[in-house]
GROMACS .gro file of C-alpha atoms in nm:
model
  242
    1UNK     CA    1   0.000   0.000   0.000
    2UNK     CA    2   0.292   0.236   0.069
    3UNK     CA    3   0.420   0.207  -0.288
    4UNK     CA    4   0.069   0.257  -0.431
    5UNK     CA    5   0.053   0.571  -0.218
    6UNK     CA    6   0.388   0.678  -0.365
    7UNK     CA    7   0.249   0.653  -0.720
    8UNK     CA    8  -0.065   0.845  -0.627
    9UNK     CA    9   0.138   1.095  -0.428
   10UNK     CA   10   0.366   1.167  -0.723
   11UNK     CA   11   0.068   1.206  -0.957
   12UNK     CA   12  -0.086   1.452  -0.712
   13UNK     CA   13   0.245   1.636  -0.664
   14UNK     CA   14   0.304   1.694  -1.034
   15UNK     CA   15  -0.059   1.780  -1.098
   16UNK     CA   16  -0.040   2.048  -0.825
   17UNK     CA   17   0.298   2.177  -0.946
   18UNK     CA   18   0.169   2.200  -1.303
   19UNK     CA   19  -0.133   2.397  -1.184
   20UNK     CA   20   0.091   2.627  -0.977
   21UNK     CA   21   0.306   2.705  -1.280
   22UNK     CA   22   0.002   2.758  -1.502
   23UNK     CA   23  -0.141   3.000  -1.247
   24UNK     CA   24   0.195   3.179  -1.211
   25UNK     CA   25   0.226   3.215  -1.590
   26UNK     CA   26  -0.130   3.342  -1.628
   27UNK     CA   27  -0.091   3.588  -1.342
   28UNK     CA   28   0.243   3.721  -1.468
   29UNK     CA   29   0.108   3.777  -1.821
   30UNK     CA   30  -0.195   3.957  -1.675
   31UNK     CA   31   0.009   4.200  -1.462
   32UNK     CA   32   0.328   4.240  -1.666
   33UNK     CA   33   0.239   4.151  -2.024
   34UNK     CA   34   0.426   3.915  -2.254
   35UNK     CA   35   0.789   3.824  -2.177
   36UNK     CA   36   0.924   3.896  -2.525
   37UNK     CA   37   1.068   4.237  -2.437
   38UNK     CA   38   1.432   4.340  -2.454
   39UNK     CA   39   1.427   4.523  -2.120
   40UNK     CA   40   1.346   4.198  -1.938
   41UNK     CA   41   1.668   4.034  -2.055
   42UNK     CA   42   1.895   4.153  -1.776
   43UNK     CA   43   2.225   3.969  -1.718
   44UNK     CA   44   2.077   3.762  -1.435
   45UNK     CA   45   1.763   3.682  -1.633
   46UNK     CA   46   1.985   3.561  -1.918
   47UNK     CA   47   2.188   3.347  -1.674
   48UNK     CA   48   1.867   3.205  -1.525
   49UNK     CA   49   1.740   3.114  -1.872
   50UNK     CA   50   2.068   2.937  -1.954
   51UNK     CA   51   2.035   2.748  -1.624
   52UNK     CA   52   1.674   2.664  -1.702
   53UNK     CA   53   1.734   2.532  -2.053
   54UNK     CA   54   2.033   2.322  -1.950
   55UNK     CA   55   1.803   2.150  -1.700
   56UNK     CA   56   1.556   2.094  -1.982
   57UNK     CA   57   1.818   1.891  -2.174
   58UNK     CA   58   1.810   1.577  -1.950
   59UNK     CA   59   1.430   1.594  -1.933
   60UNK     CA   60   1.410   1.618  -2.313
   61UNK     CA   61   1.657   1.329  -2.345
   62UNK     CA   62   1.437   1.111  -2.123
   63UNK     CA   63   1.126   1.206  -2.322
   64UNK     CA   64   1.305   1.113  -2.646
   65UNK     CA   65   1.393   0.774  -2.496
   66UNK     CA   66   1.039   0.717  -2.366
   67UNK     CA   67   0.845   0.798  -2.679
   68UNK     CA   68   0.786   0.517  -2.929
   69UNK     CA   69   0.817   0.742  -3.235
   70UNK     CA   70   1.027   1.046  -3.320
   71UNK     CA   71   0.726   1.264  -3.408
   72UNK     CA   72   0.579   1.222  -3.061
   73UNK     CA   73   0.919   1.281  -2.905
   74UNK     CA   74   0.978   1.600  -3.104
   75UNK     CA   75   0.632   1.732  -3.015
   76UNK     CA   76   0.695   1.683  -2.643
   77UNK     CA   77   1.044   1.833  -2.664
   78UNK     CA   78   0.908   2.144  -2.841
   79UNK     CA   79   0.644   2.176  -2.568
   80UNK     CA   80   0.916   2.141  -2.303
   81UNK     CA   81   1.113   2.424  -2.461
   82UNK     CA   82   0.806   2.647  -2.503
   83UNK     CA   83   0.610   2.577  -2.184
   84UNK     CA   84   0.880   2.451  -1.947
   85UNK     CA   85   0.768   2.288  -1.627
   86UNK     CA   86   0.401   2.286  -1.727
   87UNK     CA   87   0.496   2.031  -1.991
   88UNK     CA   88   0.730   1.850  -1.750
   89UNK     CA   89   0.448   1.803  -1.499
   90UNK     CA   90   0.195   1.705  -1.766
   91UNK     CA   91   0.430   1.447  -1.916
   92UNK     CA   92   0.522   1.290  -1.582
   93UNK     CA   93   0.155   1.285  -1.476
   94UNK     CA   94   0.064   1.103  -1.799
   95UNK     CA   95   0.343   0.847  -1.745
   96UNK     CA   96   0.210   0.762  -1.399
   97UNK     CA   97  -0.146   0.742  -1.533
   98UNK     CA   98  -0.028   0.481  -1.785
   99UNK     CA   99   0.097   0.247  -1.513
  100UNK     CA  100  -0.102  -0.065  -1.444
  101UNK     CA  101  -0.201  -0.140  -1.083
  102UNK     CA  102   0.068  -0.408  -1.074
  103UNK     CA  103   0.337  -0.166  -1.198
  104UNK     CA  104   0.229   0.093  -0.942
  105UNK     CA  105   0.250  -0.173  -0.673
  106UNK     CA  106   0.591  -0.311  -0.774
  107UNK     CA  107   0.798  -0.001  -0.843
  108UNK     CA  108   0.621   0.306  -0.984
  109UNK     CA  109   0.925   0.525  -1.055
  110UNK     CA  110   1.109   0.245  -1.234
  111UNK     CA  111   0.810   0.173  -1.457
  112UNK     CA  112   0.746   0.544  -1.520
  113UNK     CA  113   1.107   0.585  -1.633
  114UNK     CA  114   1.107   0.270  -1.846
  115UNK     CA  115   1.011   0.272  -2.213
  116UNK     CA  116   0.763  -0.006  -2.285
  117UNK     CA  117   0.771   0.009  -2.664
  118UNK     CA  118   1.062  -0.143  -2.848
  119UNK     CA  119   1.325   0.058  -3.024
  120UNK     CA  120   1.602  -0.163  -2.886
  121UNK     CA  121   1.788  -0.178  -3.215
  122UNK     CA  122   1.838   0.198  -3.194
  123UNK     CA  123   1.962   0.167  -2.838
  124UNK     CA  124   2.226  -0.090  -2.918
  125UNK     CA  125   2.359   0.059  -3.237
  126UNK     CA  126   2.660   0.272  -3.152
  127UNK     CA  127   2.602   0.215  -2.782
  128UNK     CA  128   2.975   0.224  -2.706
  129UNK     CA  129   2.996   0.582  -2.827
  130UNK     CA  130   2.666   0.704  -2.675
  131UNK     CA  131   2.785   0.694  -2.315
  132UNK     CA  132   3.111   0.870  -2.404
  133UNK     CA  133   2.930   1.137  -2.609
  134UNK     CA  134   2.683   1.197  -2.324
  135UNK     CA  135   2.972   1.240  -2.078
  136UNK     CA  136   3.123   1.503  -2.305
  137UNK     CA  137   2.792   1.683  -2.373
  138UNK     CA  138   2.693   1.716  -2.007
  139UNK     CA  139   3.047   1.812  -1.906
  140UNK     CA  140   3.041   2.091  -2.165
  141UNK     CA  141   2.695   2.205  -2.050
  142UNK     CA  142   2.808   2.208  -1.687
  143UNK     CA  143   3.114   2.419  -1.767
  144UNK     CA  144   2.901   2.646  -1.985
  145UNK     CA  145   2.673   2.718  -1.688
  146UNK     CA  146   2.969   2.759  -1.455
  147UNK     CA  147   3.124   3.010  -1.695
  148UNK     CA  148   2.792   3.192  -1.729
  149UNK     CA  149   2.756   3.212  -1.350
  150UNK     CA  150   3.110   3.344  -1.296
  151UNK     CA  151   3.078   3.597  -1.581
  152UNK     CA  152   2.744   3.727  -1.452
  153UNK     CA  153   2.878   3.760  -1.097
  154UNK     CA  154   3.179   3.955  -1.225
  155UNK     CA  155   2.983   4.186  -1.454
  156UNK     CA  156   2.656   4.233  -1.264
  157UNK     CA  157   2.731   4.151  -0.902
  158UNK     CA  158   2.530   3.938  -0.663
  159UNK     CA  159   2.185   3.808  -0.769
  160UNK     CA  160   2.045   3.871  -0.422
  161UNK     CA  161   1.908   4.216  -0.498
  162UNK     CA  162   1.546   4.322  -0.468
  163UNK     CA  163   1.538   4.503  -0.805
  164UNK     CA  164   1.611   4.178  -0.987
  165UNK     CA  165   1.289   4.019  -0.863
  166UNK     CA  166   1.067   4.136  -1.147
  167UNK     CA  167   0.741   3.947  -1.208
  168UNK     CA  168   0.896   3.756  -1.498
  169UNK     CA  169   1.207   3.667  -1.298
  170UNK     CA  170   0.986   3.526  -1.023
  171UNK     CA  171   0.784   3.326  -1.279
  172UNK     CA  172   1.106   3.196  -1.435
  173UNK     CA  173   1.239   3.088  -1.096
  174UNK     CA  174   0.915   2.904  -1.020
  175UNK     CA  175   0.944   2.733  -1.359
  176UNK     CA  176   1.306   2.646  -1.291
  177UNK     CA  177   1.248   2.498  -0.946
  178UNK     CA  178   0.952   2.287  -1.055
  179UNK     CA  179   1.187   2.120  -1.304
  180UNK     CA  180   1.437   2.085  -1.019
  181UNK     CA  181   1.164   1.907  -0.820
  182UNK     CA  182   1.123   1.656  -1.105
  183UNK     CA  183   1.498   1.595  -1.121
  184UNK     CA  184   1.510   1.566  -0.741
  185UNK     CA  185   1.254   1.284  -0.747
  186UNK     CA  186   1.483   1.100  -0.989
  187UNK     CA  187   1.786   1.159  -0.764
  188UNK     CA  188   1.595   1.031  -0.459
  189UNK     CA  189   1.509   0.716  -0.659
  190UNK     CA  190   1.869   0.675  -0.777
  191UNK     CA  191   2.048   0.722  -0.446
  192UNK     CA  192   2.082   0.431  -0.208
  193UNK     CA  193   2.063   0.648   0.106
  194UNK     CA  194   1.849   0.943   0.208
  195UNK     CA  195   2.162   1.128   0.323
  196UNK     CA  196   2.312   1.109  -0.026
  197UNK     CA  197   1.982   1.207  -0.187
  198UNK     CA  198   1.940   1.503   0.050
  199UNK     CA  199   2.296   1.621  -0.019
  200UNK     CA  200   2.244   1.618  -0.396
  201UNK     CA  201   1.902   1.783  -0.377
  202UNK     CA  202   2.046   2.070  -0.169
  203UNK     CA  203   2.315   2.115  -0.437
  204UNK     CA  204   2.043   2.110  -0.706
  205UNK     CA  205   1.862   2.391  -0.527
  206UNK     CA  206   2.177   2.599  -0.470
  207UNK     CA  207   2.372   2.544  -0.793
  208UNK     CA  208   2.103   2.443  -1.042
  209UNK     CA  209   2.212   2.290  -1.369
  210UNK     CA  210   2.580   2.282  -1.265
  211UNK     CA  211   2.479   2.013  -1.017
  212UNK     CA  212   2.248   1.848  -1.271
  213UNK     CA  213   2.534   1.808  -1.517
  214UNK     CA  214   2.782   1.698  -1.249
  215UNK     CA  215   2.539   1.435  -1.120
  216UNK     CA  216   2.463   1.298  -1.466
  217UNK     CA  217   2.831   1.284  -1.563
  218UNK     CA  218   2.908   1.100  -1.237
  219UNK     CA  219   2.632   0.847  -1.312
  220UNK     CA  220   2.760   0.805  -1.669
  221UNK     CA  221   3.110   0.727  -1.540
  222UNK     CA  222   2.957   0.447  -1.334
  223UNK     CA  223   2.851   0.284  -1.661
  224UNK     CA  224   3.084   0.102  -1.894
  225UNK     CA  225   3.130   0.268  -2.232
  226UNK     CA  226   2.977  -0.052  -2.374
  227UNK     CA  227   2.654  -0.018  -2.174
  228UNK     CA  228   2.336   0.117  -2.335
  229UNK     CA  229   2.299   0.477  -2.226
  230UNK     CA  230   1.944   0.441  -2.096
  231UNK     CA  231   2.079   0.244  -1.798
  232UNK     CA  232   2.180   0.577  -1.644
  233UNK     CA  233   1.812   0.637  -1.569
  234UNK     CA  234   1.785   0.345  -1.329
  235UNK     CA  235   1.924   0.267  -0.987
  236UNK     CA  236   2.165  -0.022  -0.945
  237UNK     CA  237   1.893  -0.262  -0.827
  238UNK     CA  238   1.668  -0.201  -1.126
  239UNK     CA  239   1.952  -0.229  -1.379
  240UNK     CA  240   1.971  -0.600  -1.306
  241UNK     CA  241   1.613  -0.635  -1.437
  242UNK     CA  242   1.702  -0.492  -1.780
   0.00000   0.00000   0.00000
């Protein structure tokens, strides 16, 4: 019953978070207009957007793995880019809705992460290079965000200033941290201890996509270069089932 509650709890969590972001977006548009204005793109807003979209990359990668056809995958990825965490929450909610009662009972996060349709031939072709390429890509993205953070600190000072908290900055931060919540659920599933999970989640909150990239690269180095890359999604216990 506890695991069934976990599945229902996660569905409720992401439904609520999606509604919160929808309300925040609607409210911000109503009081501050559309975001496509040059004056909104301050140095810290630009840095926040870089941070946000780097965090979208692993979510988009998972969606591409999950979807049974490339058209569906591309549609979801475009929605992720355009609507951010609203799409993240909707997609995760749909994945949990698709679980059978038995899957919800056995291990809901594992089954939500797992792709049920078969594109295995695509997974195994060039698998030795996929893990290595992913290590390089997420290392580059992590250093890109680190460079962006250092540059913005040097040129625009500390982000902890009241004038930076414009309505659209607040909405962007809500969007960002809802995606962080989704990634944190994955980290909690991956880690073998709550202490380790708590440590990583705190780093996610404080350092954003720098931590995301560091965590993913670390997990990728725990795989052999010959392993299929999708194994990075699963904890060590569940990998034995694949």
